[in-house]
CSV table of N, CA and C in Angstrom, one decimal:
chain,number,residue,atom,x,y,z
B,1,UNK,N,1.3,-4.7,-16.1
B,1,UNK,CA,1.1,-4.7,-14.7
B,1,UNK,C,0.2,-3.5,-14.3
B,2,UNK,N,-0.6,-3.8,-13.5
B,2,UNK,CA,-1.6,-2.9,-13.0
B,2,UNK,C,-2.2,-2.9,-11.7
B,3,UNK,N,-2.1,-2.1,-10.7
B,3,UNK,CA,-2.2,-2.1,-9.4
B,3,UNK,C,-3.5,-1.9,-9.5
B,4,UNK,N,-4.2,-3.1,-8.4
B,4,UNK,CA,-5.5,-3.4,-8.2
B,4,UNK,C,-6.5,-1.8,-7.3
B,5,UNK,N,-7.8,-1.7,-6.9
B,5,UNK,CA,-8.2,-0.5,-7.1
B,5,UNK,C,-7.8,-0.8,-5.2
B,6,UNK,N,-7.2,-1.8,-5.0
B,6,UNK,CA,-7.3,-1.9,-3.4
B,6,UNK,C,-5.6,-1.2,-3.0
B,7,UNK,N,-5.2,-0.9,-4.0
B,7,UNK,CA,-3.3,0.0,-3.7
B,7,UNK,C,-3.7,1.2,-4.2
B,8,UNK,N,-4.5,1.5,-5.0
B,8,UNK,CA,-4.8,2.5,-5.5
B,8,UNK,C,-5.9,3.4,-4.4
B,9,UNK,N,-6.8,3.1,-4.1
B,9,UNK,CA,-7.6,3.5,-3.2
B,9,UNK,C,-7.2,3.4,-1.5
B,10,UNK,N,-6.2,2.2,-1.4
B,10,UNK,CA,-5.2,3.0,0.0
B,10,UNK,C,-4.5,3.8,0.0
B,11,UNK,N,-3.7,4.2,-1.5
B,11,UNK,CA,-2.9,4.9,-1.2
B,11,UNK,C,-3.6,6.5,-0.6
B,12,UNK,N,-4.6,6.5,-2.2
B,12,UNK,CA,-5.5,7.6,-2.0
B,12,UNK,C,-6.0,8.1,-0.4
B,13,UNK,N,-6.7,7.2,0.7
B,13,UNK,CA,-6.7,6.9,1.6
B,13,UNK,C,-5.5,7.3,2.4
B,14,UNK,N,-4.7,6.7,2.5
B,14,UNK,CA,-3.5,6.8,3.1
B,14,UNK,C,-2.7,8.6,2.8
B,15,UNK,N,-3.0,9.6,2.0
B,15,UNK,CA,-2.6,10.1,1.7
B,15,UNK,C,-3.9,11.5,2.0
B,16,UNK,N,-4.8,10.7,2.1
B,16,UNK,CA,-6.3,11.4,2.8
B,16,UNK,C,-5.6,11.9,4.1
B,17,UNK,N,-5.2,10.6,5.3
B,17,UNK,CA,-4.7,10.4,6.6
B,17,UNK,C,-3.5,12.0,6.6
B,18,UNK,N,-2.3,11.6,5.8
B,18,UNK,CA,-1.3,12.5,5.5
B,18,UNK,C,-1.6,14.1,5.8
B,19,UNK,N,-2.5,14.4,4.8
B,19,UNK,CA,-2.9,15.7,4.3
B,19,UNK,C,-3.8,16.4,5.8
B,20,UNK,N,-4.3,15.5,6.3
B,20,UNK,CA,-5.5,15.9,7.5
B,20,UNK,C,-4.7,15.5,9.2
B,21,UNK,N,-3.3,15.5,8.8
B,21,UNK,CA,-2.5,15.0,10.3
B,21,UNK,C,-2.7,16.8,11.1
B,22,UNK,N,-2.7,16.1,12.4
B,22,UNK,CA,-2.3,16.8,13.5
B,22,UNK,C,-4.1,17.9,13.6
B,23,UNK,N,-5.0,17.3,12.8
B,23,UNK,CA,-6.7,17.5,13.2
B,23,UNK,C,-7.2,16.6,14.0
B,24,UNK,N,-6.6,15.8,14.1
B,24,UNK,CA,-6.9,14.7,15.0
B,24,UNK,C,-7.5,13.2,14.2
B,25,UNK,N,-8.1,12.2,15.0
B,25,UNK,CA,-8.6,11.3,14.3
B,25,UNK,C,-9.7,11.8,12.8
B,26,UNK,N,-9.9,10.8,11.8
B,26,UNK,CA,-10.7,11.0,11.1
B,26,UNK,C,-11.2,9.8,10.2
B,27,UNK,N,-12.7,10.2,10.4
B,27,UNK,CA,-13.3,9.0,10.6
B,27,UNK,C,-13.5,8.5,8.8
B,28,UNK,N,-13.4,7.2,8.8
B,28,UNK,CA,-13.6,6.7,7.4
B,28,UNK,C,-14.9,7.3,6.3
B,29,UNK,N,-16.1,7.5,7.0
B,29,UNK,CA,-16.9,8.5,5.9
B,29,UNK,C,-16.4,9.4,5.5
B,30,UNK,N,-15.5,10.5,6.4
B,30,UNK,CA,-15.4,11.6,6.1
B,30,UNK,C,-14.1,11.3,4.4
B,31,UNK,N,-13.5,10.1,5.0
B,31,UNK,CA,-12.4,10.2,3.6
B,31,UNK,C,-13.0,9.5,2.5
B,32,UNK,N,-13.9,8.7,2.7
B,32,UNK,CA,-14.9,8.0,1.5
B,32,UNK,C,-15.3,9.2,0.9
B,33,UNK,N,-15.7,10.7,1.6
B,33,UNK,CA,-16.6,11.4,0.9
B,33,UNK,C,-15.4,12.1,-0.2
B,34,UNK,N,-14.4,12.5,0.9
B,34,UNK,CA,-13.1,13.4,0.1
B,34,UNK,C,-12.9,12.9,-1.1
B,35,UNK,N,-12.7,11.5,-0.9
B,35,UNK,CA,-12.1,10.8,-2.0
B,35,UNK,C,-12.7,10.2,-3.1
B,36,UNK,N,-14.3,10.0,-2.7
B,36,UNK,CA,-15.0,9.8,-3.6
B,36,UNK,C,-14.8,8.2,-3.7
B,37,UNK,N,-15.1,7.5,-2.4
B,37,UNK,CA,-14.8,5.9,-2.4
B,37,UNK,C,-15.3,5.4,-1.6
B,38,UNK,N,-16.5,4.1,-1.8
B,38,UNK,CA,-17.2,3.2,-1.0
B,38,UNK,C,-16.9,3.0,0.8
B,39,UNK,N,-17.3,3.5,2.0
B,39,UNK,CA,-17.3,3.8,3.2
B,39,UNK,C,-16.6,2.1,3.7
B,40,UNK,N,-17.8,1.2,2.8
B,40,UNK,CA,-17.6,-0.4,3.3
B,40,UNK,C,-15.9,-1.1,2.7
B,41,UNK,N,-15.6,-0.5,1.4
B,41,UNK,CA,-14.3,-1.0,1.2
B,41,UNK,C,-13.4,-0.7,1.9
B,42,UNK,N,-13.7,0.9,2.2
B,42,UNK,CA,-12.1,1.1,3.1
B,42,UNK,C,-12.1,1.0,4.2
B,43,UNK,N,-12.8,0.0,5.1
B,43,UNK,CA,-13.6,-0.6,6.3
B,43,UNK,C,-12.1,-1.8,5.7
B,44,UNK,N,-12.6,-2.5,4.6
B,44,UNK,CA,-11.9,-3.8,4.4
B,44,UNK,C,-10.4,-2.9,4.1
B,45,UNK,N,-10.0,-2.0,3.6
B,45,UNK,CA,-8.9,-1.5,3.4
B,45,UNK,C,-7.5,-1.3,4.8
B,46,UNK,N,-8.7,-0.8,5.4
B,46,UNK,CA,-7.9,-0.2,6.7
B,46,UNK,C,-7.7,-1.3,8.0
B,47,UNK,N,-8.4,-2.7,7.6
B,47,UNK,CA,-8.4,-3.4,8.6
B,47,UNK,C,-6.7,-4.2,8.1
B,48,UNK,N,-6.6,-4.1,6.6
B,48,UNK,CA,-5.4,-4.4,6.4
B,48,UNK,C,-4.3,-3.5,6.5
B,49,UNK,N,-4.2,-2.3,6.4
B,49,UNK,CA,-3.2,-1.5,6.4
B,49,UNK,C,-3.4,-1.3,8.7
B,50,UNK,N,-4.2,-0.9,9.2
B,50,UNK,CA,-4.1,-1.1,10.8
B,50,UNK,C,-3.1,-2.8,11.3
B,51,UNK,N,-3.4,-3.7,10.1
B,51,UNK,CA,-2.7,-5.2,10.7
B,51,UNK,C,-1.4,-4.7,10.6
B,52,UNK,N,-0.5,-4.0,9.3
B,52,UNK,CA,0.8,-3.9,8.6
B,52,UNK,C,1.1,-2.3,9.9
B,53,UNK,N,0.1,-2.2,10.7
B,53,UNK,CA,0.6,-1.1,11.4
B,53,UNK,C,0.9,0.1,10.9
B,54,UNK,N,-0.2,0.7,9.8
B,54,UNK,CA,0.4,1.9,9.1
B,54,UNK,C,-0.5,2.8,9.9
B,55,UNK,N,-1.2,2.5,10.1
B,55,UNK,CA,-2.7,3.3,10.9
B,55,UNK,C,-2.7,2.5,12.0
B,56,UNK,N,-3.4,3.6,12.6
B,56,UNK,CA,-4.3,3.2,14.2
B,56,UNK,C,-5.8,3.9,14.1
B,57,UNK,N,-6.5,3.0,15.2
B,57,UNK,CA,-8.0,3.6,15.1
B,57,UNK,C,-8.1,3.8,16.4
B,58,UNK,N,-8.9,4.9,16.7
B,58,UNK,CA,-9.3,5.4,17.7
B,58,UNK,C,-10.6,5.6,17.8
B,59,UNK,N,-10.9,4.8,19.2
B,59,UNK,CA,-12.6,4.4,19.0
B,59,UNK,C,-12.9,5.6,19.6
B,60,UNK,N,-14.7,5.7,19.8
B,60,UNK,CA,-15.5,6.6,20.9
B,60,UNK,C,-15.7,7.4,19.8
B,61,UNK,N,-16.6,8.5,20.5
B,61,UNK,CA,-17.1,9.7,19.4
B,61,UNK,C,-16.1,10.5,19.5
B,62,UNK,N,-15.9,11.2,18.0
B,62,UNK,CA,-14.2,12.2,17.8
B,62,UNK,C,-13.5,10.9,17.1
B,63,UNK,N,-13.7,9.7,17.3
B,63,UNK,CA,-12.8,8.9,16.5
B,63,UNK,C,-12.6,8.4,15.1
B,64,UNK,N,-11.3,7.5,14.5
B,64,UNK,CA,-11.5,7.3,13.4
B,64,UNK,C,-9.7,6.9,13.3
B,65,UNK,N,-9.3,7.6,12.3
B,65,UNK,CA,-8.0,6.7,12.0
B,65,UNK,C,-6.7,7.8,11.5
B,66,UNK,N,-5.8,7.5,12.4
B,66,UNK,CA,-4.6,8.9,12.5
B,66,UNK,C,-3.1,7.6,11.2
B,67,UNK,N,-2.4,8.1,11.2
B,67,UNK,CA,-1.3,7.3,10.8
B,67,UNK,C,-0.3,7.1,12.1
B,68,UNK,N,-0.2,5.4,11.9
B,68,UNK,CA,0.8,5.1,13.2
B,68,UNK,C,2.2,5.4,13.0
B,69,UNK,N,3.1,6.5,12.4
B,69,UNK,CA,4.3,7.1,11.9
B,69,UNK,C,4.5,8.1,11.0
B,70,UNK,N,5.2,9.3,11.5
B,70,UNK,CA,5.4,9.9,10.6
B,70,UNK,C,5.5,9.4,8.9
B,71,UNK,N,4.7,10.6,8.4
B,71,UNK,CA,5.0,9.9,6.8
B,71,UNK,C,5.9,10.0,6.0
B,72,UNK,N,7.3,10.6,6.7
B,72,UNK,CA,8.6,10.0,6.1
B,72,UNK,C,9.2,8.6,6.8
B,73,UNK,N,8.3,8.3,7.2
B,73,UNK,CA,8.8,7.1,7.8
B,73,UNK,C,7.7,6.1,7.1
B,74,UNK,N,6.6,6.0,6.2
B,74,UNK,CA,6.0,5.3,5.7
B,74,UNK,C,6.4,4.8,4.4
B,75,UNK,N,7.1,4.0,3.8
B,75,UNK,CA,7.0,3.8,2.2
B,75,UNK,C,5.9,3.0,2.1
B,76,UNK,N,6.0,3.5,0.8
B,76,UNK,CA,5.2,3.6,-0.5
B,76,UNK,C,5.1,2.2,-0.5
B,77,UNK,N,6.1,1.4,-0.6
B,77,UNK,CA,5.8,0.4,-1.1
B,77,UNK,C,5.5,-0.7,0.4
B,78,UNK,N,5.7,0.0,1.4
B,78,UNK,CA,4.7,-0.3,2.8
B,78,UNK,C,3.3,-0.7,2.4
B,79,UNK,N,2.8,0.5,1.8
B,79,UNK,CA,1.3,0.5,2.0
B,79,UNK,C,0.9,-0.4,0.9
B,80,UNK,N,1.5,-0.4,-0.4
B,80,UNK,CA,1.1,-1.3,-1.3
B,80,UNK,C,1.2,-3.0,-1.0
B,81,UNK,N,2.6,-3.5,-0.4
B,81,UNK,CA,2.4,-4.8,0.2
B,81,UNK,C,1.5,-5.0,1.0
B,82,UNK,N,1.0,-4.2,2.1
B,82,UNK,CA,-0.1,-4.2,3.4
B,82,UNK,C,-1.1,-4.5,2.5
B,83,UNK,N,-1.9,-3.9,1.4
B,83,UNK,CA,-2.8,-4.0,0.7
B,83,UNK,C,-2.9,-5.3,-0.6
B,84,UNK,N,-1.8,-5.8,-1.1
B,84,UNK,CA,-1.3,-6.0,-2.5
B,84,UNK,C,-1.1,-7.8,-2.3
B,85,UNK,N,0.2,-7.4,-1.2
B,85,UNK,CA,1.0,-8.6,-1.2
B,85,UNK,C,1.7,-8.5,-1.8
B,86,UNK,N,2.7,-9.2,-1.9
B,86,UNK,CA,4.0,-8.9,-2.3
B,86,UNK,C,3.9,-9.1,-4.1
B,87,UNK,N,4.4,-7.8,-4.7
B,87,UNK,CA,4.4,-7.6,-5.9
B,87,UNK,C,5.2,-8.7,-6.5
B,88,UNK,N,5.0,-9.9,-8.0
B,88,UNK,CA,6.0,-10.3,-8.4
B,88,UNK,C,5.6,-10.4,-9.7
B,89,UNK,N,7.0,-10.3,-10.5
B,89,UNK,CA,6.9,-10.1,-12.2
B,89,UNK,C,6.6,-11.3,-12.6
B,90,UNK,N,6.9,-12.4,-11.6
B,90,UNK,CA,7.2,-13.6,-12.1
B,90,UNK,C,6.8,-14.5,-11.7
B,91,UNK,N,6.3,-16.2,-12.1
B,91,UNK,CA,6.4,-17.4,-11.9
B,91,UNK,C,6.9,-17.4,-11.0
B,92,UNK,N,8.0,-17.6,-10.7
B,92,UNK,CA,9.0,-17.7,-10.0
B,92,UNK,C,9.2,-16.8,-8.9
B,93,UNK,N,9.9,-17.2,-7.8
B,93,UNK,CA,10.5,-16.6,-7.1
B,93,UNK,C,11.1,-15.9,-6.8
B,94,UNK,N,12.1,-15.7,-8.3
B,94,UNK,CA,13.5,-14.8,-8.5
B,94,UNK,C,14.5,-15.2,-7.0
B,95,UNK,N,14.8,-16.9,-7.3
B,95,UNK,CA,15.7,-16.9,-6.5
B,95,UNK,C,15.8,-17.7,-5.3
B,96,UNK,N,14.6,-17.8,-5.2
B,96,UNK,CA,14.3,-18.9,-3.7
B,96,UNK,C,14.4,-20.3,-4.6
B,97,UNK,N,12.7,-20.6,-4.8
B,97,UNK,CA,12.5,-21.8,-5.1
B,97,UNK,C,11.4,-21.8,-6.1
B,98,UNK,N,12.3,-22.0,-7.3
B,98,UNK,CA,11.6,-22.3,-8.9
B,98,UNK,C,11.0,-23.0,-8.8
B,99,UNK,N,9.4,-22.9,-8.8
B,99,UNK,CA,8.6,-24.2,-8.9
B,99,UNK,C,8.6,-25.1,-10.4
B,100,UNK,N,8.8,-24.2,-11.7
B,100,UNK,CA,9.0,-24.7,-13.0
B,100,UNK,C,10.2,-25.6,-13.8
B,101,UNK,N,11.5,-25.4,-12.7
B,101,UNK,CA,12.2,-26.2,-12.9
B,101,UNK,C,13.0,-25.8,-13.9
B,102,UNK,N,12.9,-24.8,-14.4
B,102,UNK,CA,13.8,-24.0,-15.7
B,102,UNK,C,14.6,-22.9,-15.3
B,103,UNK,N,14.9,-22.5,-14.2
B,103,UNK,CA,16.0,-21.7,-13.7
B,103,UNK,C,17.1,-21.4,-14.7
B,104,UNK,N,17.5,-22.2,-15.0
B,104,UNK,CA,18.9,-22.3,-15.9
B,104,UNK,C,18.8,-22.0,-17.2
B,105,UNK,N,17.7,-22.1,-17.6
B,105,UNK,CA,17.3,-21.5,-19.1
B,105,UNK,C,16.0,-21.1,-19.6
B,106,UNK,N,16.1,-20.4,-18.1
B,106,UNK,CA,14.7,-19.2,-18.6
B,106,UNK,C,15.0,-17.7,-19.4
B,107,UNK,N,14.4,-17.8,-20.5
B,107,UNK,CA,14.8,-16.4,-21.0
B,107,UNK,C,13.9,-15.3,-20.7
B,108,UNK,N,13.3,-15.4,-19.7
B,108,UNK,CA,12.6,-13.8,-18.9
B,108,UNK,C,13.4,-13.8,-17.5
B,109,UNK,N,13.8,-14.9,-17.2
B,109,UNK,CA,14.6,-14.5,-15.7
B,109,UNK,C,15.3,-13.6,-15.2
B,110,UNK,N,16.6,-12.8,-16.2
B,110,UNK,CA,17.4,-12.2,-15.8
B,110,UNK,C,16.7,-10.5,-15.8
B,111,UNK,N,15.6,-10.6,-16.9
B,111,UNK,CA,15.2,-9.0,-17.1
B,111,UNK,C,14.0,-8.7,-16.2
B,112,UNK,N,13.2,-10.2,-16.0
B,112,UNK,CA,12.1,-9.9,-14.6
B,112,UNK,C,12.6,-9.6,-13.5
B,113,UNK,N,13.9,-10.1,-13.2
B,113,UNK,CA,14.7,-10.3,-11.6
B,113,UNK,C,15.1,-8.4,-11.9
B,114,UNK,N,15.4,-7.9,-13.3
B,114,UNK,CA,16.2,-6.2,-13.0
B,114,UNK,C,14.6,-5.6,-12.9
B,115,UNK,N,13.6,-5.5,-13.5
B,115,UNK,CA,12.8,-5.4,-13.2
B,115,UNK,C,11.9,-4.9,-11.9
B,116,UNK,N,11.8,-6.5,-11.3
B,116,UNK,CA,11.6,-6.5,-10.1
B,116,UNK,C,12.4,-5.7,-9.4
B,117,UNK,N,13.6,-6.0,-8.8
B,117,UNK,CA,14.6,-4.8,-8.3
B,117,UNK,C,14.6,-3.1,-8.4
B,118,UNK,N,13.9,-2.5,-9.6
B,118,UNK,CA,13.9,-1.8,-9.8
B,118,UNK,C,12.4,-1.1,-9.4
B,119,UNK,N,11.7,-1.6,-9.6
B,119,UNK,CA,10.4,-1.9,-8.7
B,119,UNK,C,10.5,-1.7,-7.3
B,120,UNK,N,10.6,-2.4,-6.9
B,120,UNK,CA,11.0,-2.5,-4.9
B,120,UNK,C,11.7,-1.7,-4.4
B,121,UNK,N,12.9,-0.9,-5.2
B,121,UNK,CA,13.7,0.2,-5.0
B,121,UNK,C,12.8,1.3,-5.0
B,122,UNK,N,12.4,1.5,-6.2
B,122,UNK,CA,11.4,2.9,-6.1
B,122,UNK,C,10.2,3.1,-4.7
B,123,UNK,N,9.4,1.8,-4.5
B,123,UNK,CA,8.7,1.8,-4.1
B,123,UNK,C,9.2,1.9,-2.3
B,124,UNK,N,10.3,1.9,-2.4
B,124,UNK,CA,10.9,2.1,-0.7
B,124,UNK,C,11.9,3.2,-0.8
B,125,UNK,N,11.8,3.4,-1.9
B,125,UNK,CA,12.8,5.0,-1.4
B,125,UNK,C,11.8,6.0,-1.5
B,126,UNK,N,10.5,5.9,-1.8
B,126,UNK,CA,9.3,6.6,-1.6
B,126,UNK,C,8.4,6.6,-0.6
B,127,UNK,N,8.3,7.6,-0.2
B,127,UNK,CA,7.2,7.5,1.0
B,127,UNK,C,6.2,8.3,0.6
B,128,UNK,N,5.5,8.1,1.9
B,128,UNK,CA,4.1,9.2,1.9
B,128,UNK,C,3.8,10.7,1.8
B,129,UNK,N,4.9,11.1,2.5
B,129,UNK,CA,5.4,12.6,2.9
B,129,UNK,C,5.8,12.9,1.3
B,130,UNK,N,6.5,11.6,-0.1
B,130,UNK,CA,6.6,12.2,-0.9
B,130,UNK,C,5.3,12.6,-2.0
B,131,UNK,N,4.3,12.3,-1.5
B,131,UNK,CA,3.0,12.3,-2.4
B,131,UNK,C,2.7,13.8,-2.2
């Protein structure tokens, strides 16, 4: 498994926002430059993380993008779903609705399902504040 460069580069982003709170807004060049990351992706980045409500933007000159919550109040795995979509090990659902029809005698089911869980745990007992 391997987090695409779009969880990787919000976090980075998101963690840009973190480090630079209470300077006020700040505008997307300035964290493309920090970060060393294309001005137009994190245009496409932030329009998804501002939908999941992790940011806000503030227009006019002086503007740019603050975090909408303290960042002990942000998980980790907030910003990765906003970006990602929801992580899964598996085919399946783990639990809703098996589209394969082998529920009963899948032999990856029981270790993707601890897997997963263990995954989603980490990723929400983690926050921003912890980076």
């Amino acid at each position: 498994m391997k987090l695409s460069t779009k969880g990787r580069y919000g976090l980075m982003a998101m963690y840009n926002l973190k480090e630079n709170m209470g300077k006020g807004p700040i505008a997307l060049k300035d964290i493309a430059k920090d970060e060393n990351l294309s001005e137009s992706y994190l245009e496409q980045l932030f329009t998804l993380l501002r939908k999941a409500d992790l940011v806000k933007s503030i227009r006019g000159a002086g503007g740019g993008y603050v975090l909408a919550r303290d960042p002990q109040n942000i998980a980790i795995g907030e910003i990765i779903n906003a970006l990602e979509g929801d992580i899964s090990l598996s085919c399946c659902d783990l639990g809703k609705n098996v589209a394969c029809g082998k529920q009963a005698d899948c032999a990856t089911r029981d270790i993707l399902s601890k897997l997963q869980g263990k995954i989603e745990g980490v990723m929400e007992s983690m926050t921003l504040a912890d980076m």
